[in-house]
Amino acid sequence: MYDLLLKNGTIMDGTGNPAFIGDVAISDGKIAKIGENISESAAQTVDVHQAVIAPGFIDMHSHSDNSFLRDERCQSRIYQGITTEVTGQCGFSVYPCKPEHLDEMLDFSSVGDLAKPYLSESLSDYIKKAQANGKRMATNQAAFIGHGALRAGVMGFANRKATPEELREMQNLLDREMAQGAWGLSLGLGYAPGAFSDQEELNAMGEVIAKYDGLIASHMRDQGPKIMESLNEMYEINRKTGARVHISHLKASGKAQFGWAPEIWKNIEQAQKEGIAVTADAYPYTAAASGITNALPKWTLAGGVAAAAKRLEPGSSEREKIMAELNAKFVTKEDGEAFRIVDTNGRCEEANGKNIYQLSQMWDCSMAEALARLIVKTKGNAPTVYFCMSEADVLYFLRQEITIGSDGSGWSITGEENKGRPHPRFFGTYPRFLRLVREHKLCTMEDAVRRITALPASYIGLADRGLLREGMVADITVFDEKTIYDTPTYDDPFQKCAGIIHVLLDGQFALRDGEQTDLRLGHFLKKR
């Protein structure tokens, strides 16, 4: 007898092959049988009425590292069909943290009081702390090690080249983490302290990752006018070390780059033809999201975000130089409206949910001055949303052989703790992608499922998930391909998506008939 039998489904198994009507039987948390009209009995039988039965969606780029510490439900993830999240992205992780560098790591990670006790000497130590404190989560995590964390722990926020001794220390820390089950390394070359690294340092990290056949995922140094140079920086890691490289949230950022998507993708395809092991992910939105100091020139981040904020305080010798650059960036009303504040963490409540143009009107000052004041008020810690991509470029990338990464994290759908207006990608990335596939015929629905299941699993080396096959872990998402829809918006992101019917982890219902269950079935997955 099976534990569970899903009957009459449209099976899209993750291979991209044509769908077929059939059943999926589950025993002991794994897929036991797939076929038409399975007749054996089961403890529980659920008729899905020809809805799609797919592998659970794998979020290739997630920032849910610590969100489960606040809310174990991970609702923004589970309600869009995600079962596994690849975390530790953009150079950020709260490990490895050596005790003597705790202050530097606190400044780097900006984790707040909730996660501060979880800064850890290693990924394994982090997991032990979470388990010892009874922390659970609704989704799985496959963690990368943040290069920014390595650098901050060894060098702080120094804007200089790493010494040979510092490189060896970073390599040794990374080697230990990979040996203990991390899946790869993430680069945050648009943020401090990763922005201060050079090619030699990146190649040194690549040597370690290649040893374990891991993956290097990169928030590149530039995603706008210098994107081709930034791509070549990634290719060079592979050329010199053999480490596989992955471009995170691929985009043509900035009005001057609108229409560049075909040229960018041609560059990537040419590199692949030349033998470079490079892959990419993207999210299906025209707005990006980051910290407020991302609007500042990179040199201001030497010493960390708090140091950047101090450079904007009245009387600072560097303020005039920074203001000149901000005035050049925020010229038109549209420039200011494109830059929205999500939340100020209690430091300037009147700014929550407003854009820079609105703040300039409210405070009767220039847009550059409004931004500078807010950076000082928040000490550089405020998430933002900014519109920087064209719809045509986004759709072009979504047609290519890439996977999808939300660049979001776990939030509750309802609750008093929900403040501001976070990016809707936190809540709706996967239903949005599948809706765009349906409406714009970006690819077949079967191939779309492959690109959010088996494809990301192959990129990181996840062998037991991502496909519907006998013996695989029964992480499964059931959805209606005709009605799946992203209801979260920029003005009202806290919404459940339409069309996600069931979500299973380890063969048990994490979401049933569109509603989350009480089960918290997520694990920290380790690379074997």
Short mmCIF file of C-alpha atoms in Angstrom, two decimals:
data_model
loop_
_atom_site.label_atom_id
_atom_site.label_comp_id
_atom_site.label_asym_id
_atom_site.label_seq_id
_atom_site.Cartn_x
_atom_site.Cartn_y
_atom_site.Cartn_z
CA MET A 1 0.00 0.00 0.00
CA TYR A 2 1.23 3.45 -0.90
CA ASP A 3 1.15 6.36 1.53
CA LEU A 4 -0.37 8.74 -1.03
CA LEU A 5 -1.69 8.50 -4.55
CA LEU A 6 -2.13 11.60 -6.72
CA LYS A 7 -4.67 10.64 -9.39
CA ASN A 8 -5.54 12.00 -12.84
CA GLY A 9 -2.79 14.58 -13.14
CA THR A 10 -1.21 16.22 -16.17
CA ILE A 11 2.30 15.02 -15.47
CA MET A 12 5.13 17.39 -16.39
CA ASP A 13 8.08 15.49 -15.03
CA GLY A 14 10.78 18.16 -15.31
CA THR A 15 12.47 16.71 -18.42
CA GLY A 16 10.63 19.03 -20.82
CA ASN A 17 9.06 16.03 -22.55
CA PRO A 18 5.38 16.22 -23.55
CA ALA A 19 2.95 15.97 -20.64
CA PHE A 20 0.70 12.96 -20.16
CA ILE A 21 -2.27 12.10 -17.99
CA GLY A 22 -1.32 9.78 -15.16
CA ASP A 23 -0.90 9.09 -11.45
CA VAL A 24 1.96 9.52 -8.99
CA ALA A 25 2.30 7.13 -6.05
CA ILE A 26 4.34 8.09 -2.98
CA SER A 27 5.80 5.95 -0.17
CA ASP A 28 8.23 6.87 2.60
CA GLY A 29 8.65 10.39 1.27
CA LYS A 30 9.73 9.27 -2.18
CA ILE A 31 8.12 8.71 -5.55
CA ALA A 32 7.27 5.03 -5.73
CA LYS A 33 5.55 4.79 -9.11
CA ILE A 34 4.41 6.96 -12.03
CA GLY A 35 1.95 5.66 -14.57
CA GLU A 36 -1.53 5.59 -16.01
CA ASN A 37 -4.35 4.28 -13.83
CA ILE A 38 -2.26 3.00 -10.92
CA SER A 39 -4.57 0.46 -9.32
CA GLU A 40 -2.77 -0.39 -6.07
CA SER A 41 -4.34 0.93 -2.90
CA ALA A 42 -3.07 3.91 -0.91
CA ALA A 43 -3.65 5.22 2.60
CA GLN A 44 -4.73 8.48 0.97
CA THR A 45 -5.88 9.17 -2.59
CA VAL A 46 -6.24 12.68 -4.00
CA ASP A 47 -7.77 13.36 -7.42
CA VAL A 48 -6.11 16.46 -8.92
CA HIS A 49 -8.57 16.62 -11.86
CA GLN A 50 -5.91 16.97 -14.59
CA ALA A 51 -4.05 19.80 -12.89
CA VAL A 52 -0.30 19.77 -13.56
CA ILE A 53 1.77 17.54 -11.29
CA ALA A 54 5.33 18.89 -11.40
CA PRO A 55 8.49 18.63 -9.35
CA GLY A 56 8.62 21.23 -6.58
CA PHE A 57 9.91 24.57 -7.86
CA ILE A 58 13.55 25.33 -7.06
CA ASP A 59 14.35 29.00 -6.46
CA MET A 60 17.84 29.44 -7.90
CA HIS A 61 18.42 32.77 -6.17
CA SER A 62 16.90 33.33 -2.73
CA HIS A 63 17.67 35.50 0.27
CA SER A 64 15.65 33.46 2.77
CA ASP A 65 18.80 32.58 4.75
CA ASN A 66 17.47 33.94 8.05
CA SER A 67 13.80 34.75 7.40
CA PHE A 68 12.63 31.44 8.88
CA LEU A 69 14.05 32.59 12.23
CA ARG A 70 11.33 35.27 12.22
CA ASP A 71 8.50 33.23 10.69
CA GLU A 72 8.76 29.49 10.09
CA ARG A 73 5.81 29.51 7.69
CA CYS A 74 7.84 30.94 4.77
CA GLN A 75 4.49 31.86 3.22
CA SER A 76 5.77 34.03 0.38
CA ARG A 77 7.70 30.97 -0.78
CA ILE A 78 5.31 28.07 -0.25
CA TYR A 79 2.30 29.90 -1.72
CA GLN A 80 4.08 30.22 -5.07
CA GLY A 81 5.04 26.55 -5.24
CA ILE A 82 8.68 26.77 -4.11
CA THR A 83 10.01 23.74 -2.24
CA THR A 84 13.78 24.39 -2.30
CA GLU A 85 15.66 27.70 -2.11
CA VAL A 86 19.29 28.27 -3.04
CA THR A 87 20.45 30.73 -0.38
CA GLY A 88 23.64 32.55 0.63
CA GLN A 89 23.45 34.78 -2.45
CA CYS A 90 25.08 38.03 -3.62
CA GLY A 91 28.09 37.45 -1.39
CA PHE A 92 25.97 37.45 1.79
CA SER A 93 25.85 34.73 4.43
CA VAL A 94 26.05 34.75 8.22
CA TYR A 95 28.87 32.20 8.15
CA PRO A 96 31.72 31.56 8.34
CA CYS A 97 32.18 34.07 11.17
CA LYS A 98 35.35 33.87 13.23
CA PRO A 99 34.78 35.08 16.83
CA GLU A 100 37.53 37.70 16.59
CA HIS A 101 35.77 39.32 13.61
CA LEU A 102 32.23 39.42 15.01
CA ASP A 103 31.96 43.22 14.75
CA GLU A 104 32.92 43.21 11.08
CA MET A 105 30.41 40.47 10.34
CA LEU A 106 27.64 42.29 12.18
CA ASP A 107 28.22 45.38 10.06
CA PHE A 108 28.44 43.29 6.90
CA SER A 109 25.38 41.13 7.41
CA SER A 110 23.03 43.73 8.98
CA VAL A 111 21.09 40.80 10.44
CA GLY A 112 19.46 42.70 13.29
CA ASP A 113 18.84 41.53 16.83
CA LEU A 114 16.83 38.45 15.78
CA ALA A 115 19.59 36.79 13.79
CA LYS A 116 22.58 38.21 15.64
CA PRO A 117 22.92 35.11 17.90
CA TYR A 118 23.05 32.96 14.76
CA LEU A 119 26.23 34.43 13.32
CA SER A 120 28.24 31.23 13.11
CA GLU A 121 31.74 29.91 12.60
CA SER A 122 30.41 27.58 9.90
CA LEU A 123 27.29 26.53 8.01
CA SER A 124 27.13 23.38 10.15
CA ASP A 125 27.28 25.50 13.30
CA TYR A 126 24.46 27.71 11.98
CA ILE A 127 22.27 24.67 11.35
CA LYS A 128 23.00 23.31 14.83
CA LYS A 129 22.06 26.63 16.45
CA ALA A 130 18.78 26.77 14.54
CA GLN A 131 17.89 23.20 15.46
CA ALA A 132 18.89 23.67 19.12
CA ASN A 133 16.50 26.62 19.33
CA GLY A 134 13.64 24.67 17.78
CA LYS A 135 13.64 26.69 14.55
CA ARG A 136 11.75 25.09 11.70
CA MET A 137 11.00 26.16 8.13
CA ALA A 138 8.47 25.33 5.46
CA THR A 139 10.95 25.04 2.57
CA ASN A 140 14.35 23.44 2.00
CA GLN A 141 17.56 25.43 1.75
CA ALA A 142 20.67 24.63 -0.28
CA ALA A 143 23.25 27.13 0.97
CA PHE A 144 26.11 28.89 -0.79
CA ILE A 145 28.95 30.58 1.07
CA GLY A 146 29.08 34.34 0.60
CA HIS A 147 32.39 35.70 -0.67
CA GLY A 148 31.55 38.97 1.07
CA ALA A 149 31.32 37.09 4.36
CA LEU A 150 34.70 35.47 3.76
CA ARG A 151 36.30 38.80 2.96
CA ALA A 152 34.64 40.69 5.82
CA GLY A 153 35.69 38.00 8.27
CA VAL A 154 39.30 38.06 7.11
CA MET A 155 39.84 41.66 5.97
CA GLY A 156 36.89 43.70 7.22
CA PHE A 157 35.82 46.39 4.73
CA ALA A 158 39.32 47.26 3.55
CA ASN A 159 39.36 48.77 0.05
CA ARG A 160 42.56 47.08 -1.06
CA LYS A 161 44.04 43.98 -2.63
CA ALA A 162 44.14 40.86 -0.45
CA THR A 163 47.58 39.73 0.68
CA PRO A 164 48.73 36.17 -0.11
CA GLU A 165 48.15 35.27 3.55
CA GLU A 166 44.59 36.66 3.48
CA LEU A 167 43.85 34.80 0.25
CA ARG A 168 45.00 31.54 1.83
CA GLU A 169 42.84 32.18 4.89
CA MET A 170 39.78 32.79 2.71
CA GLN A 171 40.56 29.69 0.66
CA ASN A 172 40.94 27.56 3.79
CA LEU A 173 37.62 28.76 5.19
CA LEU A 174 35.89 28.11 1.88
CA ASP A 175 37.48 24.68 1.54
CA ARG A 176 36.22 23.70 4.99
CA GLU A 177 32.67 24.84 4.17
CA MET A 178 32.61 23.01 0.84
CA ALA A 179 33.90 19.84 2.50
CA GLN A 180 31.04 20.10 5.00
CA GLY A 181 28.33 20.31 2.34
CA ALA A 182 27.96 23.85 0.97
CA TRP A 183 26.89 23.97 -2.69
CA GLY A 184 29.11 26.75 -3.94
CA LEU A 185 30.22 30.33 -3.56
CA SER A 186 28.28 33.51 -4.23
CA LEU A 187 29.86 36.79 -5.28
CA GLY A 188 28.44 40.21 -4.45
CA LEU A 189 30.72 42.36 -6.59
CA GLY A 190 28.27 45.26 -6.52
CA TYR A 191 28.48 45.49 -2.73
CA ALA A 192 31.18 46.10 -0.13
CA PRO A 193 33.45 44.34 0.58
CA GLY A 194 33.17 42.13 -2.52
CA ALA A 195 33.46 45.20 -4.76
CA PHE A 196 37.05 45.65 -3.56
CA SER A 197 38.24 42.23 -4.79
CA ASP A 198 40.23 41.67 -7.99
CA GLN A 199 40.51 38.91 -10.59
CA GLU A 200 43.33 37.19 -8.71
CA GLU A 201 41.16 36.91 -5.60
CA LEU A 202 38.17 35.58 -7.54
CA ASN A 203 40.37 33.02 -9.27
CA ALA A 204 41.75 31.90 -5.91
CA MET A 205 38.20 31.22 -4.75
CA GLY A 206 37.49 29.44 -8.03
CA GLU A 207 40.34 27.00 -7.39
CA VAL A 208 38.55 25.79 -4.25
CA ILE A 209 35.11 25.59 -5.88
CA ALA A 210 36.46 23.62 -8.86
CA LYS A 211 37.92 21.05 -6.46
CA TYR A 212 34.39 20.22 -5.26
CA ASP A 213 32.61 20.72 -8.60
CA GLY A 214 30.62 23.50 -6.97
CA LEU A 215 29.13 26.58 -8.58
CA ILE A 216 30.08 30.26 -8.39
CA ALA A 217 26.96 32.44 -8.58
CA SER A 218 27.66 36.10 -9.17
CA HIS A 219 25.93 39.40 -8.60
CA MET A 220 28.27 40.96 -11.13
CA ARG A 221 30.34 44.10 -10.73
CA ASP A 222 28.21 45.95 -13.28
CA GLN A 223 24.83 45.07 -14.79
CA GLY A 224 24.60 48.20 -16.93
CA PRO A 225 27.06 49.99 -19.24
CA LYS A 226 30.03 47.76 -18.30
CA ILE A 227 28.18 44.46 -18.31
CA MET A 228 30.36 42.93 -21.04
CA GLU A 229 33.51 43.56 -18.97
CA SER A 230 31.74 42.08 -15.94
CA LEU A 231 30.78 38.97 -17.90
CA ASN A 232 34.37 38.51 -19.00
CA GLU A 233 35.48 38.71 -15.37
CA MET A 234 33.28 35.67 -14.71
CA TYR A 235 34.48 33.83 -17.80
CA GLU A 236 38.07 34.36 -16.67
CA ILE A 237 37.39 32.47 -13.43
CA ASN A 238 36.34 29.47 -15.49
CA ARG A 239 39.22 29.83 -17.94
CA LYS A 240 41.82 29.90 -15.18
CA THR A 241 40.33 27.42 -12.68
CA GLY A 242 37.64 25.33 -14.38
CA ALA A 243 35.05 26.42 -11.81
CA ARG A 244 31.55 26.66 -13.25
CA VAL A 245 30.15 30.21 -13.12
CA HIS A 246 26.55 31.40 -12.97
CA ILE A 247 25.19 34.89 -13.64
CA SER A 248 22.62 35.90 -11.03
CA HIS A 249 19.56 38.00 -11.96
CA LEU A 250 20.69 38.63 -15.53
CA LYS A 251 19.55 42.05 -16.72
CA ALA A 252 20.26 45.07 -18.92
CA SER A 253 20.09 47.70 -16.21
CA GLY A 254 19.51 51.40 -16.89
CA LYS A 255 17.71 53.32 -19.64
CA ALA A 256 20.87 53.69 -21.71
CA GLN A 257 21.07 49.87 -21.88
CA PHE A 258 17.43 49.23 -22.88
CA GLY A 259 17.46 46.93 -25.90
CA TRP A 260 20.82 45.33 -25.04
CA ALA A 261 19.36 41.91 -24.10
CA PRO A 262 20.04 40.22 -27.49
CA GLU A 263 23.65 41.43 -27.52
CA ILE A 264 24.19 40.34 -23.91
CA TRP A 265 22.78 36.89 -24.57
CA LYS A 266 24.82 36.56 -27.77
CA ASN A 267 27.91 37.24 -25.67
CA ILE A 268 26.98 34.49 -23.22
CA GLU A 269 26.17 32.00 -26.00
CA GLN A 270 29.49 32.72 -27.70
CA ALA A 271 31.30 32.07 -24.43
CA GLN A 272 29.45 28.77 -24.07
CA LYS A 273 30.47 27.80 -27.62
CA GLU A 274 34.08 28.53 -26.68
CA GLY A 275 33.81 26.09 -23.77
CA ILE A 276 33.11 28.47 -20.91
CA ALA A 277 30.86 26.78 -18.32
CA VAL A 278 28.49 29.69 -17.74
CA THR A 279 24.76 29.67 -16.93
CA ALA A 280 22.28 32.30 -15.75
CA ASP A 281 19.02 33.05 -13.98
CA ALA A 282 16.62 36.00 -14.14
CA TYR A 283 13.40 37.17 -12.55
CA PRO A 284 10.32 38.21 -14.57
CA TYR A 285 10.06 41.85 -13.43
CA THR A 286 11.28 45.22 -14.69
CA ALA A 287 12.20 46.44 -11.20
CA ALA A 288 15.20 45.41 -9.13
CA ALA A 289 15.59 45.64 -5.36
CA SER A 290 18.55 46.28 -3.12
CA GLY A 291 19.77 48.29 -0.16
CA ILE A 292 19.53 52.06 -0.29
CA THR A 293 23.32 52.50 -0.45
CA ASN A 294 23.32 50.72 -3.83
CA ALA A 295 22.52 54.18 -5.26
CA LEU A 296 25.89 55.47 -4.07
CA PRO A 297 29.24 55.23 -5.86
CA LYS A 298 31.04 52.04 -4.82
CA TRP A 299 34.01 53.84 -3.27
CA THR A 300 31.75 55.24 -0.56
CA LEU A 301 31.22 51.73 0.83
CA ALA A 302 34.78 51.32 2.13
CA GLY A 303 34.24 50.61 5.81
CA GLY A 304 30.65 49.38 5.30
CA VAL A 305 27.20 50.90 4.87
CA ALA A 306 27.36 52.80 8.15
CA ALA A 307 30.58 54.44 6.98
CA ALA A 308 28.90 55.35 3.67
CA ALA A 309 26.08 57.03 5.58
CA LYS A 310 28.57 59.05 7.64
CA ARG A 311 30.12 60.38 4.44
CA LEU A 312 26.78 62.07 3.70
CA GLU A 313 26.43 63.79 7.06
CA PRO A 314 26.59 67.61 7.03
CA GLY A 315 30.16 68.74 7.41
CA SER A 316 31.68 65.62 5.84
CA SER A 317 34.56 66.44 3.50
CA GLU A 318 33.27 63.86 1.00
CA ARG A 319 29.62 64.94 0.96
CA GLU A 320 29.94 67.41 -1.91
CA LYS A 321 31.55 64.85 -4.20
CA ILE A 322 28.82 62.27 -3.48
CA MET A 323 26.04 64.83 -3.92
CA ALA A 324 27.38 65.77 -7.36
CA GLU A 325 27.00 62.15 -8.47
CA LEU A 326 23.52 61.83 -6.94
CA ASN A 327 22.35 65.04 -8.61
CA ALA A 328 23.50 63.63 -11.93
CA LYS A 329 21.61 60.40 -11.27
CA PHE A 330 18.31 61.94 -10.12
CA VAL A 331 17.44 64.58 -12.72
CA THR A 332 13.84 64.02 -13.80
CA LYS A 333 10.67 63.29 -11.87
CA GLU A 334 10.71 59.83 -13.47
CA ASP A 335 14.19 59.18 -12.05
CA GLY A 336 12.88 59.79 -8.54
CA GLU A 337 9.64 57.87 -9.03
CA ALA A 338 11.63 54.85 -10.16
CA PHE A 339 13.38 54.59 -6.77
CA ARG A 340 11.00 53.45 -4.01
CA ILE A 341 11.70 52.92 -0.31
CA VAL A 342 10.38 49.63 1.09
CA ASP A 343 10.94 50.10 4.82
CA THR A 344 13.20 52.14 7.10
CA ASN A 345 13.20 49.72 10.05
CA GLY A 346 11.54 52.28 12.30
CA ARG A 347 14.08 55.05 11.64
CA CYS A 348 11.93 57.18 9.30
CA GLU A 349 8.38 55.81 9.12
CA GLU A 350 7.10 58.64 6.92
CA ALA A 351 9.35 57.41 4.10
CA ASN A 352 8.04 53.83 4.04
CA GLY A 353 6.49 52.96 0.68
CA LYS A 354 7.31 56.35 -0.86
CA ASN A 355 9.60 57.13 -3.77
CA ILE A 356 12.43 59.64 -3.82
CA TYR A 357 10.44 62.19 -5.82
CA GLN A 358 7.62 62.08 -3.24
CA LEU A 359 10.12 62.56 -0.41
CA SER A 360 11.71 65.53 -2.18
CA GLN A 361 8.29 67.16 -2.45
CA MET A 362 7.41 66.34 1.15
CA TRP A 363 10.73 67.66 2.48
CA ASP A 364 10.97 70.54 -0.03
CA CYS A 365 14.42 69.66 -1.29
CA SER A 366 16.14 68.13 -4.31
CA MET A 367 15.81 64.41 -4.94
CA ALA A 368 19.53 63.92 -4.28
CA GLU A 369 19.18 65.73 -0.97
CA ALA A 370 16.13 63.64 -0.03
CA LEU A 371 18.05 60.44 -0.71
CA ALA A 372 21.09 61.67 1.23
CA ARG A 373 18.97 62.63 4.24
CA LEU A 374 17.29 59.24 4.24
CA ILE A 375 20.59 57.37 4.03
CA VAL A 376 21.82 59.32 7.05
CA LYS A 377 18.56 58.77 8.98
CA THR A 378 18.61 55.00 8.32
CA LYS A 379 22.40 54.64 8.70
CA GLY A 380 22.38 53.10 5.25
CA ASN A 381 20.03 50.26 6.15
CA ALA A 382 16.81 50.44 4.14
CA PRO A 383 15.61 48.10 1.38
CA THR A 384 14.52 49.73 -1.88
CA VAL A 385 12.83 48.87 -5.17
CA TYR A 386 13.97 50.59 -8.35
CA PHE A 387 12.65 50.33 -11.90
CA CYS A 388 15.62 49.90 -14.24
CA MET A 389 14.73 47.39 -17.00
CA SER A 390 12.62 47.33 -20.13
CA GLU A 391 9.79 44.82 -20.54
CA ALA A 392 11.14 43.78 -23.95
CA ASP A 393 14.55 42.91 -22.50
CA VAL A 394 13.00 40.96 -19.63
CA LEU A 395 10.85 38.92 -22.01
CA TYR A 396 13.82 38.32 -24.30
CA PHE A 397 15.88 36.83 -21.46
CA LEU A 398 12.92 34.71 -20.32
CA ARG A 399 12.82 33.05 -23.75
CA GLN A 400 16.42 31.83 -23.41
CA GLU A 401 17.95 28.78 -21.75
CA ILE A 402 18.03 30.24 -18.25
CA THR A 403 16.44 29.31 -14.98
CA ILE A 404 14.43 31.59 -12.70
CA GLY A 405 15.54 33.08 -9.38
CA SER A 406 13.20 35.23 -7.32
CA ASP A 407 15.90 37.27 -5.55
CA GLY A 408 13.31 37.33 -2.75
CA SER A 409 12.95 35.94 0.74
CA GLY A 410 10.44 34.49 3.16
CA TRP A 411 7.70 36.86 4.34
CA SER A 412 4.29 36.24 5.82
CA ILE A 413 1.29 36.99 3.62
CA THR A 414 -0.61 38.55 6.49
CA GLY A 415 0.58 40.01 9.76
CA GLU A 416 1.31 43.20 11.60
CA GLU A 417 5.01 42.76 10.94
CA ASN A 418 4.46 43.43 7.25
CA LYS A 419 5.73 46.95 6.65
CA GLY A 420 6.33 49.00 3.54
CA ARG A 421 5.97 47.58 0.06
CA PRO A 422 8.56 44.90 -0.67
CA HIS A 423 9.15 43.79 -4.24
CA PRO A 424 6.33 41.52 -5.49
CA ARG A 425 8.98 39.06 -6.67
CA PHE A 426 9.16 37.88 -3.05
CA PHE A 427 5.59 36.59 -3.42
CA GLY A 428 4.84 35.98 -7.10
CA THR A 429 7.90 35.13 -9.21
CA TYR A 430 7.01 31.59 -10.26
CA PRO A 431 3.30 32.06 -11.01
CA ARG A 432 4.28 35.22 -12.90
CA PHE A 433 6.83 33.34 -15.00
CA LEU A 434 4.33 30.61 -15.82
CA ARG A 435 1.66 33.21 -16.66
CA LEU A 436 4.06 35.01 -19.00
CA VAL A 437 4.93 31.66 -20.62
CA ARG A 438 1.23 31.09 -21.25
CA GLU A 439 0.43 34.61 -22.48
CA HIS A 440 3.57 35.31 -24.53
CA LYS A 441 4.33 31.73 -25.61
CA LEU A 442 7.89 32.08 -24.34
CA CYS A 443 8.32 28.31 -24.49
CA THR A 444 6.17 25.24 -23.93
CA MET A 445 4.72 24.81 -20.45
CA GLU A 446 6.64 21.54 -20.15
CA ASP A 447 9.89 23.36 -20.86
CA ALA A 448 8.97 26.13 -18.43
CA VAL A 449 8.56 23.49 -15.71
CA ARG A 450 11.95 22.02 -16.64
CA ARG A 451 13.57 25.42 -16.30
CA ILE A 452 12.34 25.87 -12.71
CA THR A 453 12.93 22.29 -11.54
CA ALA A 454 15.46 20.00 -13.23
CA LEU A 455 17.55 22.82 -14.72
CA PRO A 456 18.43 24.59 -11.44
CA ALA A 457 18.92 21.18 -9.80
CA SER A 458 21.50 20.33 -12.49
CA TYR A 459 23.26 23.67 -12.04
CA ILE A 460 23.98 23.15 -8.35
CA GLY A 461 24.26 19.35 -8.47
CA LEU A 462 21.07 18.48 -6.58
CA ALA A 463 20.62 14.83 -7.52
CA ASP A 464 17.49 13.69 -5.64
CA ARG A 465 15.06 16.50 -6.51
CA GLY A 466 13.96 18.39 -9.60
CA LEU A 467 12.45 15.46 -11.51
CA LEU A 468 9.43 13.20 -11.13
CA ARG A 469 11.11 9.80 -11.20
CA GLU A 470 10.82 6.69 -9.12
CA GLY A 471 13.16 6.91 -6.15
CA MET A 472 13.36 10.71 -6.16
CA VAL A 473 12.29 12.72 -3.11
CA ALA A 474 8.59 13.57 -3.41
CA ASP A 475 8.87 17.35 -3.45
CA ILE A 476 5.93 18.18 -5.71
CA THR A 477 3.94 21.22 -6.84
CA VAL A 478 0.45 20.84 -8.29
CA PHE A 479 -0.89 23.83 -10.24
CA ASP A 480 -3.54 24.83 -12.78
CA GLU A 481 -1.70 25.87 -15.94
CA LYS A 482 -4.76 27.74 -17.24
CA THR A 483 -5.34 29.92 -14.19
CA ILE A 484 -1.95 30.27 -12.52
CA TYR A 485 -1.46 33.98 -11.97
CA ASP A 486 0.63 36.40 -9.93
CA THR A 487 -1.69 38.57 -7.84
CA PRO A 488 1.07 40.39 -5.84
CA THR A 489 1.73 43.92 -7.13
CA TYR A 490 4.18 46.71 -6.34
CA ASP A 491 1.46 48.57 -4.43
CA ASP A 492 0.05 45.49 -2.70
CA PRO A 493 2.59 42.65 -2.64
CA PHE A 494 1.16 40.74 0.34
CA GLN A 495 -1.11 38.41 -1.63
CA LYS A 496 -1.41 34.72 -2.40
CA CYS A 497 -0.96 33.76 -6.02
CA ALA A 498 -3.75 32.06 -7.96
CA GLY A 499 -3.48 28.55 -9.36
CA ILE A 500 -1.15 26.84 -6.85
CA ILE A 501 -3.22 23.92 -5.57
CA HIS A 502 -0.94 21.59 -3.59
CA VAL A 503 2.69 21.67 -2.49
CA LEU A 504 4.35 18.57 -1.04
CA LEU A 505 7.70 18.14 0.69
CA ASP A 506 8.92 14.63 1.43
CA GLY A 507 5.57 13.35 0.18
CA GLN A 508 3.51 15.31 2.73
CA PHE A 509 1.25 18.29 2.17
CA ALA A 510 2.87 21.62 3.02
CA LEU A 511 0.06 23.31 1.09
CA ARG A 512 -3.25 21.60 0.40
CA ASP A 513 -6.16 22.93 -1.64
CA GLY A 514 -4.47 26.32 -1.72
CA GLU A 515 -3.99 26.64 2.04
CA GLN A 516 -0.84 26.06 4.08
CA THR A 517 -0.88 23.16 6.53
CA ASP A 518 0.74 23.07 9.97
CA LEU A 519 3.64 20.92 8.75
CA ARG A 520 7.10 22.51 8.56
CA LEU A 521 9.02 20.05 6.45
CA GLY A 522 12.01 22.03 5.26
CA HIS A 523 15.59 20.78 5.64
CA PHE A 524 19.05 22.21 5.15
CA LEU A 525 20.27 20.15 2.22
CA LYS A 526 23.96 19.24 2.08
CA LYS A 527 26.00 18.60 -1.07
CA ARG A 528 27.29 15.06 -1.16
#
